[in-house]
Every structure is written in structure tokens, then in C-alpha cells.
XYZ file of C-alpha atoms in Angstrom:
715
model
C -24.688 42.633 -18.966
C -22.940 45.483 -20.757
C -25.055 47.885 -22.783
C -24.298 48.186 -26.511
C -22.037 51.123 -27.333
C -21.663 53.038 -30.599
C -19.432 55.921 -31.650
C -22.624 57.729 -32.662
C -23.961 57.598 -29.089
C -22.623 61.090 -28.516
C -25.148 62.377 -31.035
C -28.025 59.879 -30.908
C -28.286 58.673 -27.319
C -30.940 60.523 -25.320
C -30.203 59.267 -21.812
C -27.463 57.736 -19.669
C -23.802 58.671 -19.640
C -22.136 59.818 -22.876
C -18.451 60.273 -23.676
C -17.971 63.436 -25.714
C -15.534 66.251 -26.466
C -16.243 69.959 -26.262
C -16.295 70.320 -30.057
C -18.693 67.392 -30.394
C -20.868 68.877 -27.640
C -21.575 71.907 -29.834
C -22.913 69.669 -32.604
C -24.938 67.577 -30.133
C -26.495 70.786 -28.795
C -27.581 71.758 -32.316
C -29.142 68.321 -32.852
C -30.982 68.573 -29.540
C -32.252 72.048 -30.403
C -34.015 70.779 -33.497
C -35.416 67.800 -31.562
C -36.821 70.184 -28.947
C -38.377 72.360 -31.621
C -39.994 69.346 -33.275
C -41.437 68.290 -29.921
C -43.408 71.551 -29.720
C -44.474 71.502 -33.355
C -41.859 73.835 -34.848
C -40.279 73.068 -38.229
C -36.826 74.561 -37.732
C -33.473 73.986 -39.379
C -29.921 74.534 -38.114
C -27.081 76.442 -39.778
C -23.443 76.438 -38.668
C -20.723 78.580 -40.221
C -17.410 80.117 -39.239
C -13.693 79.746 -39.714
C -11.255 77.442 -37.961
C -8.489 78.494 -35.627
C -7.233 77.380 -32.247
C -8.966 76.449 -30.014
C -11.855 76.064 -32.503
C -9.768 74.122 -35.028
C -11.557 70.817 -34.454
C -15.166 71.895 -34.900
C -15.218 71.730 -38.689
C -13.478 68.343 -38.534
C -16.228 67.021 -36.258
C -18.884 68.415 -38.592
C -17.254 66.781 -41.621
C -16.869 63.518 -39.704
C -20.592 63.604 -38.867
C -21.570 64.737 -42.363
C -23.774 61.697 -42.933
C -25.821 62.635 -39.862
C -26.385 66.312 -40.655
C -29.206 66.024 -43.262
C -31.288 63.858 -40.951
C -30.651 66.301 -38.113
C -31.762 69.237 -40.234
C -28.393 70.988 -39.956
C -26.475 72.671 -42.757
C -22.751 73.363 -42.402
C -21.095 76.010 -44.550
C -17.338 76.289 -43.945
C -16.990 79.946 -44.799
C -14.181 81.633 -46.715
C -13.652 83.925 -43.726
C -15.256 84.841 -40.434
C -17.100 88.035 -41.344
C -18.720 86.445 -44.393
C -19.820 83.593 -42.128
C -21.409 86.134 -39.775
C -23.168 87.807 -42.692
C -24.526 84.455 -43.892
C -25.845 83.767 -40.399
C -27.462 87.202 -40.388
C -29.243 86.011 -43.521
C -30.608 82.937 -41.718
C -32.504 85.248 -39.368
C -34.091 87.007 -42.362
C -35.606 83.773 -43.737
C -39.155 84.552 -42.632
C -39.154 88.153 -43.832
C -40.291 87.573 -47.415
C -43.109 85.052 -47.114
C -41.473 82.178 -48.962
C -39.686 80.346 -46.121
C -39.642 76.530 -46.185
C -39.315 76.321 -42.396
C -40.492 78.178 -39.315
C -37.035 79.469 -38.470
C -33.291 78.784 -38.491
C -31.194 78.529 -35.342
C -27.580 79.328 -36.154
C -24.068 79.093 -34.757
C -21.112 81.264 -35.739
C -17.692 79.994 -34.628
C -14.169 81.341 -34.759
C -11.047 81.936 -32.727
C -10.483 85.205 -30.877
C -8.883 87.159 -33.762
C -11.679 85.865 -35.988
C -14.216 87.606 -33.772
C -12.093 90.758 -33.838
C -12.217 90.956 -37.629
C -15.955 90.198 -37.728
C -17.197 92.793 -35.250
C -18.678 95.059 -37.907
C -20.871 92.306 -39.346
C -21.809 90.880 -35.933
C -22.550 94.290 -34.399
C -24.941 95.180 -37.243
C -26.593 91.745 -37.163
C -27.033 91.852 -33.365
C -28.644 95.283 -33.624
C -30.978 93.955 -36.325
C -31.852 91.021 -34.076
C -32.754 87.359 -34.163
C -35.861 85.679 -35.568
C -38.600 84.607 -33.192
C -38.026 80.930 -34.086
C -34.350 81.356 -35.007
C -31.646 82.425 -32.582
C -27.891 82.878 -32.927
C -24.904 81.806 -30.839
C -21.599 83.623 -31.437
C -19.100 80.980 -30.308
C -15.599 82.358 -29.787
C -12.548 80.340 -28.797
C -10.412 82.410 -26.420
C -6.743 81.835 -25.650
C -5.812 83.447 -22.341
C -2.143 82.372 -22.048
C -1.207 82.926 -25.723
C -0.565 79.229 -26.138
C -1.686 79.169 -29.781
C -2.183 82.791 -30.849
C 0.036 85.865 -30.979
C -2.421 88.278 -29.361
C -4.368 87.971 -26.128
C -7.832 86.590 -26.770
C -10.430 87.218 -24.045
C -13.597 88.676 -25.449
C -16.106 89.298 -22.670
C -15.469 93.028 -22.892
C -15.924 93.024 -26.679
C -19.314 91.361 -26.276
C -20.114 93.973 -23.630
C -19.122 96.739 -26.043
C -21.644 95.339 -28.523
C -24.236 95.151 -25.703
C -24.470 91.408 -26.337
C -25.124 88.919 -23.512
C -22.291 86.422 -23.144
C -22.477 82.928 -21.670
C -19.383 81.193 -20.307
C -19.729 77.423 -19.725
C -17.392 75.951 -17.124
C -17.152 72.401 -18.522
C -18.240 70.113 -21.348
C -21.649 69.432 -19.802
C -22.372 73.128 -19.642
C -21.414 73.593 -23.304
C -24.593 71.712 -24.227
C -26.754 73.156 -21.441
C -25.662 76.746 -22.067
C -25.960 76.406 -25.854
C -29.609 75.369 -25.556
C -30.226 78.159 -23.067
C -28.394 80.561 -25.377
C -30.607 79.835 -28.377
C -33.703 80.218 -26.203
C -32.361 83.503 -24.799
C -31.600 84.738 -28.299
C -35.173 84.043 -29.410
C -36.697 85.598 -26.301
C -34.532 88.717 -26.120
C -34.398 89.287 -29.878
C -30.605 89.593 -30.002
C -27.568 87.461 -30.646
C -25.823 85.733 -27.710
C -22.074 85.466 -27.166
C -20.637 82.108 -26.142
C -17.116 81.967 -24.703
C -15.023 78.784 -24.902
C -11.405 78.134 -23.925
C -9.142 75.098 -24.488
C -10.067 73.734 -21.034
C -13.636 73.297 -22.254
C -13.727 72.940 -26.038
C -10.623 70.711 -26.235
C -11.624 68.619 -23.224
C -13.293 65.211 -23.231
C -15.736 64.160 -20.534
C -18.614 61.867 -19.713
C -21.817 63.823 -19.379
C -25.465 63.319 -18.575
C -27.136 62.468 -21.872
C -30.655 63.298 -20.720
C -32.200 65.057 -23.717
C -34.682 66.842 -21.445
C -31.979 68.862 -19.680
C -31.925 71.710 -19.142
C -35.530 72.606 -18.439
C -35.948 76.032 -20.019
C -38.369 78.589 -18.612
C -39.567 81.897 -19.987
C -39.959 84.868 -17.643
C -43.504 85.710 -16.590
C -42.618 89.014 -14.935
C -40.974 90.687 -17.929
C -43.242 92.794 -20.114
C -42.117 92.820 -23.726
C -43.072 95.666 -26.047
C -46.229 95.085 -28.143
C -44.231 94.685 -31.358
C -41.748 92.292 -29.757
C -37.965 92.416 -29.884
C -37.128 90.161 -32.795
C -35.753 91.055 -36.217
C -38.082 92.870 -38.554
C -37.700 93.864 -42.228
C -37.647 96.727 -42.950
C -36.332 98.313 -39.775
C -35.068 101.787 -38.936
C -31.457 101.994 -37.804
C -32.503 104.809 -35.482
C -34.744 102.425 -33.523
C -32.337 99.506 -33.149
C -30.068 100.867 -30.418
C -32.922 102.182 -28.245
C -34.658 98.811 -28.569
C -31.436 97.046 -27.557
C -30.644 99.265 -24.586
C -34.168 99.715 -23.277
C -35.540 96.207 -23.743
C -33.265 93.476 -25.099
C -30.682 93.532 -22.297
C -33.442 93.536 -19.666
C -35.093 90.592 -21.413
C -31.777 88.690 -21.376
C -31.365 89.434 -17.658
C -34.882 88.231 -16.906
C -34.253 85.041 -18.896
C -30.958 84.407 -17.092
C -32.598 84.932 -13.707
C -35.495 82.544 -14.216
C -33.183 79.844 -15.639
C -30.495 80.095 -12.955
C -27.599 80.961 -15.244
C -26.118 82.850 -12.291
C -26.537 80.924 -9.077
C -25.149 80.546 -5.590
C -23.339 77.200 -5.573
C -22.146 77.387 -1.965
C -24.548 78.791 0.598
C -23.956 79.706 4.207
C -26.518 80.367 6.920
C -24.304 83.159 8.258
C -22.414 84.449 5.220
C -19.473 86.722 5.817
C -17.053 86.118 2.924
C -18.175 86.001 -0.704
C -16.511 84.699 -3.850
C -17.812 85.497 -7.343
C -16.361 83.477 -10.223
C -17.094 83.228 -13.953
C -17.088 80.127 -16.136
C -13.945 78.027 -15.838
C -12.684 80.308 -13.049
C -15.424 78.788 -10.883
C -13.767 75.371 -11.221
C -10.496 76.983 -10.072
C -12.272 78.315 -6.977
C -13.686 74.864 -6.211
C -10.211 73.389 -6.587
C -8.732 76.074 -4.324
C -11.248 75.332 -1.567
C -10.376 71.644 -1.868
C -6.641 72.416 -1.690
C -7.256 74.365 1.532
C -9.129 71.438 3.063
C -12.484 73.224 2.948
C -15.378 71.037 1.924
C -18.798 72.550 1.369
C -19.887 72.048 4.986
C -16.653 73.446 6.444
C -16.662 76.446 4.105
C -20.320 77.198 4.785
C -19.720 76.998 8.532
C -16.987 79.619 8.162
C -19.423 81.888 6.360
C -17.945 81.420 2.875
C -20.428 81.685 0.021
C -19.821 81.344 -3.745
C -21.721 82.887 -6.663
C -21.135 81.285 -10.083
C -21.790 83.558 -13.053
C -22.671 81.609 -16.177
C -23.501 84.950 -17.823
C -20.698 87.421 -16.994
C -22.429 90.189 -18.946
C -24.816 91.798 -18.370
C -24.865 91.331 -14.602
C -28.051 91.996 -12.664
C -27.437 94.719 -10.079
C -30.143 93.399 -7.744
C -28.707 89.874 -7.798
C -25.233 91.208 -7.000
C -26.601 93.355 -4.195
C -28.572 90.445 -2.742
C -25.472 88.250 -2.777
C -22.863 90.749 -1.583
C -24.825 93.078 0.660
C -23.710 92.776 4.292
C -20.626 90.628 3.575
C -17.239 91.644 4.910
C -15.449 91.102 1.598
C -16.035 89.760 -1.907
C -13.257 88.154 -3.954
C -13.899 88.313 -7.714
C -12.155 85.618 -9.759
C -12.241 86.262 -13.519
C -9.660 85.945 -16.297
C -7.922 88.842 -18.010
C -10.494 91.607 -17.572
C -12.296 93.309 -14.678
C -15.705 93.143 -16.279
C -17.529 91.516 -13.369
C -15.513 93.420 -10.782
C -16.572 96.712 -12.360
C -20.231 95.672 -12.579
C -20.138 94.556 -8.943
C -18.707 97.850 -7.726
C -21.312 99.767 -9.716
C -24.079 97.682 -8.146
C -22.727 98.064 -4.594
C -22.341 101.826 -4.911
C -26.089 102.166 -4.296
C -25.906 100.321 -0.947
C -25.444 102.102 2.389
C -21.863 102.168 3.634
C -22.652 99.682 6.398
C -23.827 97.065 3.888
C -21.138 97.637 1.294
C -18.387 94.963 1.403
C -14.770 95.413 0.432
C -14.165 94.181 -3.156
C -10.875 92.623 -4.248
C -9.992 90.779 -7.409
C -7.058 91.464 -9.677
C -5.579 93.639 -6.888
C -6.126 93.852 -3.147
C -7.354 96.918 -1.279
C -3.859 98.464 -1.291
C -3.440 98.048 -5.047
C -0.981 95.147 -4.731
C -1.461 92.298 -7.258
C -3.613 89.483 -5.922
C -4.203 87.382 -9.039
C -1.909 87.512 -12.099
C -3.304 88.929 -15.327
C -0.664 87.367 -17.599
C -0.269 84.828 -18.952
C -3.057 83.318 -16.839
C -3.653 82.330 -13.263
C -3.735 78.737 -12.077
C -5.741 77.012 -9.325
C -2.589 77.366 -7.204
C -2.726 81.157 -7.643
C -6.354 81.159 -6.524
C -5.407 78.949 -3.566
C -2.759 81.425 -2.434
C -5.062 84.418 -2.887
C -7.957 82.801 -1.052
C -5.775 81.614 1.840
C -4.403 85.116 2.197
C -7.863 86.719 2.265
C -9.450 84.332 4.804
C -6.374 84.251 7.066
C -7.782 86.929 9.457
C -10.590 84.596 10.493
C -9.420 81.098 9.569
C -6.237 79.115 9.153
C -5.234 75.528 9.875
C -2.177 73.302 9.808
C -3.539 71.892 6.539
C -3.572 75.350 4.962
C -0.121 76.187 6.302
C 1.287 72.915 4.987
C -0.324 73.368 1.597
C 1.023 76.887 1.189
C 4.476 75.728 2.267
C 4.348 72.972 -0.330
C 3.365 75.487 -3.034
C 6.215 77.777 -1.930
C 8.769 74.972 -2.132
C 7.539 73.953 -5.554
C 7.611 77.550 -6.798
C 11.150 78.048 -5.481
C 12.282 74.830 -7.129
C 10.794 75.954 -10.418
C 12.491 79.359 -10.095
C 15.863 77.776 -9.283
C 15.651 75.319 -12.124
C 18.041 76.427 -14.836
C 16.496 77.156 -18.160
C 17.782 75.065 -21.011
C 20.193 76.952 -23.220
C 18.456 75.436 -26.261
C 14.826 76.234 -26.968
C 12.666 73.537 -28.540
C 10.848 75.446 -31.247
C 8.371 74.057 -33.757
C 9.907 73.296 -37.119
C 8.902 72.350 -40.627
C 7.854 68.728 -41.057
C 10.069 66.369 -42.996
C 9.545 67.102 -46.675
C 7.607 70.303 -45.977
C 7.439 72.542 -49.083
C 8.400 75.518 -46.895
C 11.832 73.981 -46.389
C 12.523 75.204 -49.908
C 9.847 77.777 -50.678
C 10.765 80.233 -47.899
C 14.357 80.652 -49.116
C 15.232 83.995 -50.702
C 18.226 84.966 -52.844
C 21.268 86.466 -51.187
C 20.706 90.130 -50.476
C 16.902 89.886 -50.444
C 14.479 90.339 -47.580
C 11.211 88.467 -47.001
C 8.222 89.104 -44.739
C 6.275 86.506 -42.793
C 2.577 86.003 -42.320
C -0.005 83.660 -40.823
C 0.610 79.997 -41.579
C 3.175 77.256 -41.023
C 5.604 79.336 -43.092
C 5.745 81.815 -40.177
C 8.406 79.512 -38.695
C 10.827 80.908 -41.282
C 10.905 84.144 -39.249
C 13.093 82.509 -36.613
C 15.258 80.562 -39.048
C 18.222 81.831 -41.012
C 15.959 82.836 -43.905
C 16.174 86.692 -43.966
C 12.475 86.719 -43.086
C 11.271 89.347 -40.647
C 8.147 91.438 -40.114
C 4.731 89.830 -40.240
C 1.108 90.972 -40.072
C -2.303 89.721 -39.064
C -4.095 87.206 -41.278
C -4.961 88.729 -44.648
C -2.762 91.806 -44.291
C 0.365 90.184 -45.676
C 2.323 92.643 -47.787
C 0.166 95.687 -47.016
C 2.663 96.737 -44.335
C 5.202 97.216 -47.152
C 2.993 100.006 -48.533
C 3.771 102.023 -45.418
C 7.370 100.860 -45.159
C 8.660 101.187 -48.726
C 8.623 105.017 -49.098
C 10.841 105.455 -46.059
C 13.539 102.818 -46.559
C 16.398 102.252 -48.973
C 15.270 98.693 -49.662
C 13.698 98.584 -53.112
C 11.928 95.223 -52.999
C 10.695 92.512 -50.625
C 9.315 89.006 -50.942
C 6.060 88.300 -49.102
C 5.128 84.765 -48.056
C 1.393 84.111 -48.322
C -0.254 80.734 -47.705
C -2.957 79.575 -50.080
C -5.468 79.301 -47.234
C -4.819 82.892 -46.197
C -4.914 83.992 -49.842
C -8.405 82.498 -50.182
C -9.498 83.836 -46.780
C -8.599 87.486 -47.378
C -5.056 87.821 -48.740
C -6.143 88.646 -52.281
C -7.236 92.080 -51.034
C -3.693 92.788 -49.811
C -2.347 91.956 -53.283
C -4.909 94.333 -54.763
C -3.774 97.046 -52.335
C -0.115 96.613 -53.293
C -0.975 96.788 -56.994
C -2.932 99.977 -56.364
C -0.042 101.447 -54.347
C 2.522 100.564 -57.019
C 5.074 99.073 -54.600
C 7.801 96.640 -55.607
C 6.937 93.334 -54.005
C 6.913 89.680 -55.007
C 4.173 87.593 -53.441
C 5.188 83.986 -52.933
C 1.822 82.252 -52.800
C 2.559 78.923 -51.170
C 0.063 76.513 -52.667
C 0.101 73.499 -50.340
C -3.364 72.190 -51.297
C -4.551 72.220 -47.652
C -5.021 74.528 -44.690
C -2.105 72.831 -43.014
C -1.622 74.915 -39.870
C -4.979 73.950 -38.333
C -4.924 70.273 -39.242
C -5.016 69.805 -43.004
C -8.558 70.965 -43.740
C -9.475 71.469 -47.416
C -9.942 74.927 -48.842
C -13.432 76.303 -48.358
C -14.058 76.365 -52.094
C -12.278 75.615 -55.372
C -8.687 76.873 -55.485
C -5.971 75.852 -57.944
C -2.698 77.370 -59.129
C -4.473 78.105 -62.421
C -7.304 80.029 -60.759
C -4.820 81.940 -58.585
C -2.861 82.984 -61.659
C -6.045 84.142 -63.366
C -7.177 86.111 -60.300
C -3.928 87.954 -59.717
C -3.548 88.632 -63.454
C -6.992 90.224 -63.440
C -5.920 92.335 -60.443
C -3.088 93.824 -62.511
C -0.181 91.479 -61.802
C 1.513 90.997 -65.157
C 4.446 88.735 -64.283
C 3.530 85.354 -62.824
C 5.743 82.297 -62.425
C 4.714 78.876 -61.128
C 7.408 76.791 -59.420
C 6.639 73.123 -58.784
C 8.314 69.927 -57.660
C 6.584 68.239 -60.619
C 6.093 70.821 -63.403
C 5.505 68.064 -65.939
C 2.008 67.498 -64.520
C 0.783 70.679 -66.231
C -0.211 70.487 -69.876
C 0.376 73.407 -72.233
C -3.344 74.226 -72.110
C -3.676 73.776 -68.310
C -5.509 77.077 -68.004
C -2.949 79.449 -66.518
C -3.206 83.202 -67.029
C -1.562 84.635 -70.170
C 2.222 84.811 -69.890
C 2.469 82.499 -66.870
C 5.767 80.590 -66.852
C 6.216 77.159 -65.223
C 9.571 76.154 -63.759
C 10.975 73.357 -61.615
C 11.627 74.197 -57.964
C 15.352 73.738 -58.647
C 15.179 77.077 -60.477
C 13.689 78.914 -57.488
C 16.748 81.081 -56.836
C 17.053 82.201 -60.466
C 13.318 82.887 -60.749
C 13.313 84.968 -57.583
C 16.299 87.010 -58.778
C 14.411 87.790 -61.981
C 11.237 88.792 -60.159
C 12.955 91.081 -57.693
C 14.305 93.105 -60.612
C 10.794 93.547 -62.032
C 9.037 96.773 -61.077
C 5.647 96.584 -59.388
C 3.859 93.555 -57.997
C 4.910 90.111 -59.197
C 3.644 86.704 -58.102
C 5.462 83.419 -57.634
C 3.146 80.452 -57.034
C 5.063 77.700 -55.248
C 3.088 74.528 -55.924
C 3.853 71.546 -53.693
C 1.420 69.634 -51.479
C 1.860 69.825 -47.716
C 4.062 66.932 -46.563
C 1.803 66.003 -43.629
C -1.208 66.046 -45.930
C 0.635 63.837 -48.432
C 1.250 61.329 -45.660
C -2.431 61.348 -44.653
C -3.640 60.944 -48.230
C -1.216 58.112 -48.959
C -2.416 56.240 -45.886
C -6.018 56.672 -47.038
C -5.135 55.566 -50.574
C -6.032 58.986 -52.004
C -2.546 59.701 -53.353
C 0.029 57.499 -55.025
C 2.804 56.464 -52.661
C 6.025 56.612 -54.702
C 7.923 53.345 -54.833
C 11.237 55.213 -54.669
C 13.188 55.558 -51.429
C 16.488 57.297 -50.882
C 19.234 55.967 -48.619
C 22.621 57.363 -47.659
C 25.562 54.952 -47.833
C 27.368 55.954 -44.665
C 30.539 54.244 -45.904
C 30.688 56.845 -48.675
C 29.244 59.798 -46.761
C 31.848 62.389 -45.743
C 29.501 64.293 -43.395
C 29.766 67.495 -45.393
C 26.191 68.400 -44.442
C 25.206 69.421 -47.958
C 22.077 67.229 -47.832
C 20.895 68.933 -44.631
C 21.581 72.399 -45.977
C 19.825 71.665 -49.266
C 16.708 70.058 -47.780
C 16.453 71.628 -44.303
C 14.780 68.301 -43.514
C 14.366 66.773 -40.054
C 14.573 63.249 -41.473
C 18.272 63.706 -42.295
C 19.854 62.600 -39.026
C 23.413 62.280 -37.709
C 24.846 58.780 -37.492
C 27.763 58.017 -35.184
C 30.234 55.575 -36.727
C 33.789 54.439 -36.034
C 34.894 56.841 -38.747
C 33.069 59.831 -37.299
C 29.594 61.333 -37.549
C 27.896 60.609 -40.846
C 24.327 61.097 -42.149
C 21.361 58.768 -42.353
C 17.748 59.175 -43.517
C 15.055 58.224 -41.021
C 12.772 56.164 -43.245
C 9.922 56.186 -40.710
C 9.521 59.976 -40.880
C 10.641 60.576 -44.479
C 7.816 61.999 -46.592
C 9.618 61.362 -49.896
C 10.305 64.955 -50.807
C 13.688 63.944 -52.258
C 15.102 67.459 -51.879
C 18.015 66.065 -49.847
C 19.314 64.487 -53.049
C 19.434 67.862 -54.841
C 22.962 68.448 -53.548
C 26.140 67.054 -55.073
C 26.851 63.827 -53.188
C 27.887 60.339 -54.352
C 26.631 58.634 -51.155
C 22.941 58.711 -52.107
C 21.332 55.477 -53.237
C 17.911 55.158 -54.892
C 15.970 51.986 -54.091
C 12.859 51.254 -56.146
C 10.070 49.036 -54.856
C 11.513 48.336 -51.406
C 9.674 48.794 -48.103
C 11.295 49.266 -44.679
C 11.607 46.069 -42.665
C 9.148 45.941 -39.771
C 9.943 44.609 -36.310
C 8.733 41.107 -35.606
C 5.199 41.026 -34.210
C 4.542 39.619 -30.769
C 6.735 39.996 -27.709
C 7.030 37.240 -25.132
C 6.083 38.496 -21.665
C 8.533 37.390 -18.956
C 6.986 34.910 -16.532
C 7.756 37.221 -13.607
C 5.453 39.878 -15.020
C 2.556 37.498 -15.576
C 2.604 36.575 -11.866
C 2.115 40.139 -10.627
C -1.150 40.505 -8.666
C -3.851 42.845 -9.922
C -3.847 46.172 -7.998
C -6.833 46.900 -5.799
C -8.573 50.126 -6.851
C -9.277 52.558 -4.006
C -12.823 53.260 -2.926
C -14.337 56.447 -4.328
C -17.191 57.360 -1.960
C -17.681 60.783 -3.565
């Protein structure tokens, strides 16, 4: 008999197997933390805050989806305006017990953000880590790293940044370990009195897996051989800044090391009775090592018999010198497998320096002993790269026909990939059908625009006279340094509404203070579209934007909309704000570029993808009007494509040549394609596209196929 299954099992089930994603695992860990605290008589609450960004773009969605469960789980979620304010709020959760009026015993907290989000928040996090964590609180700093630059424009690998802050960092290797390490991380934070870094990558946080749902795992132990100072290590108010760093260096890191040791965060996962060759791997890199051994035909017994031993570091920093010496002392060689940085490799060499020459092994990692590259640093290495490196290093004492054949196969595949001709056309991301940016990112002839963070960045590789861009929130400030040294008198600066709310308003303030000639095009799309259509983290309207920038000193403000009639005369815009239809965009921009100082154009049109979502959910009216192109009239002039820049305007091959057609399945009813001068357009009111007939008859031959026999899986 099958057991009952619910979508809420991932949060409520306390035993058995559970299907869960990495993002959901973070929320489950928080729920389990409060359950554990209740079991020992603690009245704690949870607090989660941060800012979305790949690969952490799904966490807030999961929290919103589980919103009905959060009050009962004692968890509060505050989607912050930006990352450093989120960190400051979490700092406040650790101060709850300092003033004698707390309603709970403590607050365990989680900060989350993508790699650049951690970069911008270091000041807040460094100060808060120095101040410490509450004895019944605890903080995880969860960062989403992007090693191969698959979704960011700067390398994100933050172990060394955590090390610079003298903050322990945990690196789970899979979805199961996200939960286990999170619970261990909160306990470590409480015990050591500091914050704890938590590194995730797409392979873990974006993955889905079935895990052990036992709520009692992991069993957490506290060290009994570590003597804490009489006044403890946790946050205290008031506290002297002069005492915080000595407390951190002299006690907190040692406490974290003792906690990691007693709880097996760093452990030997492959032991040998006669070890000769060691491998040290961190987090997900450990799974690559396991895969490489499998590729070389080396099971645990075979590898152990050869003297191969593997140390898995769940806490890459700080490393315990004695543990590294115990593992590596007397080996012939140690191969260190870690992404991007040489953090562990450096700590290992420091630890081995104290050993006698006879016990000190050779250490290789990014490079071999001659300085030749062994593992690639960019964009990232693959299990195949680890397989090659490992086969090369063990070749002096072991090789087989299996290894030779596997390497030959990898060589052939690599050669085939190298010989494969690159396509002359690159498939680049593009604006959705009906996207407001199709129109909003245009500039008048002779003008120059600058890009920024958001979907509108795609204009930088289109024929839109859009060039330089900055980090998130710095949009336009680069013109302050550029303008005095160029002949160009004015630029347009694209700025998404999400970025404006996050931090972009400060850049506008800076440009006003500097007195440069710039027009900010604030693209109000009513959603944080680039990361999945999340709402703004607070109240934001074109009216409030106009009032804010007017108060900052911007005196000329124009709102351009696809439906200007929706605004009443007393809508609440700043004094002097003009409202125009988007058809007048070119004229409005020409006027603004001739105006000295900082001007603002608010382009108001909802994100096309978000419109589609809202219409499906019944949250937005779906217009009854559809536009068709009569191909018998169409002369294929292309004016509709040029006017709309829309992907739903497609070529249609006919006997009279290539014409145009509108793909009704992808059309988001922007109607900008009809803005050109063309008699072939037809408006149809109240019609819906004809759907294909339901039900397909299966040919008799297919119904007679036998069911395949699944192979046995003894392992």
C-alpha cells in the first residue's frame, strides 16, 4: 500500500524519504532548528532576510509560496530592499536580548544573497561578525557563488572573503548536506559567538534530490575539551571595539575548530590501511573526486588497497593544522581539489611546514610540482578534468587498461569538441515579446545611452547606441568621472525600477550633486523581472518615484506610458511632472537631452512576462483585442519588426515571397507592431486562437510494444 504524499511533506515530514530542492532545504532547516530548540525548552524564533540573485533567485519565491506555514513555524521573512540593510537587520536580531524586553529566548537568522550581494555587504557583515551572535541566536551568511560566470558578470567564489573576515565557512556538497550543515552552522554560531559563512553553488541550491527526512539528524555535539573564557564569546551590549578582534582571533576561531572537529565536519571518507596518496577536496569538489575515482574504475576497496585516501572538508576555513598533519603526514603526495582559490592548499602547506622533511608530502593542486597547470581555474573544472589530473598523478604506481581506455575516450571527445566548428550566429538572450524595453531603450539619433543591471542590459549588444554599464546601484555615477573629459555633453542612463529601489536613487543624488548632464530613464516595469518577476520589496509607484527624485533636486520629470489615460489629473505626481504617450518617446527624449543638469524620464509599462503571469492568474484584465497581419496585403517591408523589435513578428514564406505573421501563442498584446504605417494589420475583437483537437489516437503498433525490463541496481 502506498503511503499518502503531500506537497508539504518537504517541510512537515519528520522521517522517511523526502523530495526537496536546495532552496526548499534552507527553509526546512530553519523549521527544524526551531523544532530542536522547542525540544530542549527554548522559545526561539527564526528570521530570514536578504536579496535575490542567481543562484539564490528562488529562495524568496519558496518563502512566499510557504507563507502560510511560516507563522506556525515561528519564522519571519523580510525581503530586504538591499543586501547590506538585510545584514544590518539580522545584526539587530542578535541584539534582541540586550535590553531586557525580549519576547523570546533568541532569534536564529539567515542572510542570503548572490556573490556580488555579499561583496557590497561586507562592511555590515564584518562589523556584525565582530560583535558576535547571541547565545540562543546564531547567524548563517548564505552566499550563492557562480564559478563559471553562467549568470553573473564577475567571478563569484567567496571562501577567501569569509577568511578575510575571519569567519568560518561551511560548504555543503549536496542537498542533504544543505540541511545538515545549516543546523550545524547555527549551533556553531551559538557556540563560537560569531557568524558562520555558508557557500552554495547552482549544483546544490538549484538541484532537487530525495533526502533522509529524519528530523534527529544530524546529532550535534558540543566540545568538552575547549575552555571558553569566563565571560563567554557571544554578543554583548555595550562592547568595546578594541576587544572584539582579540576575542575573535584568540577564542572564536578556536571554538569553531573544536566544534567542527567533534561534529565531523571534516572527515576522511576513504581510508586505507597503508595510505600513500592523499586527496583533499572541499564541498562539491568532493563529489567530483568520487566521480573521477569511479571513471578510473577505482571503487573504495580498490582505491584503499592502492593506498589512496580522501579527506572531505565541509569547513574549508579555518582548517585545523593538526588534522591536516595527521592526514597528510607520511604520504607521498597530496592532491588538493578546490574551486577558484588556493585557500585549502595554502593552509595545508602552512600546516605541513612544521613537519620533518621525511614526513612532508609533495602538495599539488592548481599546478603540479613544476608549475604546469593541473586543474583549470577558469571557467571551472569538470569531473573529467579531475579524472585526467588524478590519472596523471597515480600513473607512477598504478594504471590499467580501463584507465587507458577512459583517458583515450576523453581525448577523442575533447578533440571532437575542439574540431567542431563554432556557429557563425550566436544565440543571445533577447527581450520577450511585448517587452517594454523593446521601446524604452531606444534613444534619439545622435544620443548615447549607458546600460546597467536588469533585463534592459540586453540593449548593450543591440543596435541601440547603448554602451558602458556599472554594478548594481552605480548606474550613471560613472558619467561623473567621464563627462569632464569627453566632448559628449549628455547621456541617457537606463535604470530599472528594482535597481532604483535597491540602491539606484543614491546614484541619482550623486549626479545631481555633481551637476552633470544626464537623463535617467527609470524603467518602471512593476516587477523585478530579471530574477523571475518578484514584487518590489516595498511600495513603489511612478508617483512616488517622481516625488523622490523631485525632492533630490531633479526639476524636469516626464512620465511616458503605454496607457497615459489611466492617470487622473490629481494622481499625485511631483509638481511639474508631464505625462505623455510612449509614441512621443523620441520627442520627449530630444527635449530632455537639451535640458541642463539631471532630468528623469519614467517609462511606465508592466513587464510583458509578468502581464502574462497575471492574466493567467486572473489578476489582470486580458484584452479582448488581437492583431493579425493579412499576408495577402503585407509587402514585407519590415516596418512592423523595426517599430516593435518584437519576437512574435515572424517571417512567413508564401508563393509571393516572404511576408510577416504574428505568432498568437507568444504575443503578449503590446500592440507596438501596429504603430508603423501599414494597411495589412487587422484588429479582431473578442476572438480566441483555435486550439488543436484534444486526444490523439495511438497507433495499434505502439500499444503492442512490450514494457522494458529495468536493470538491477545492487548499489
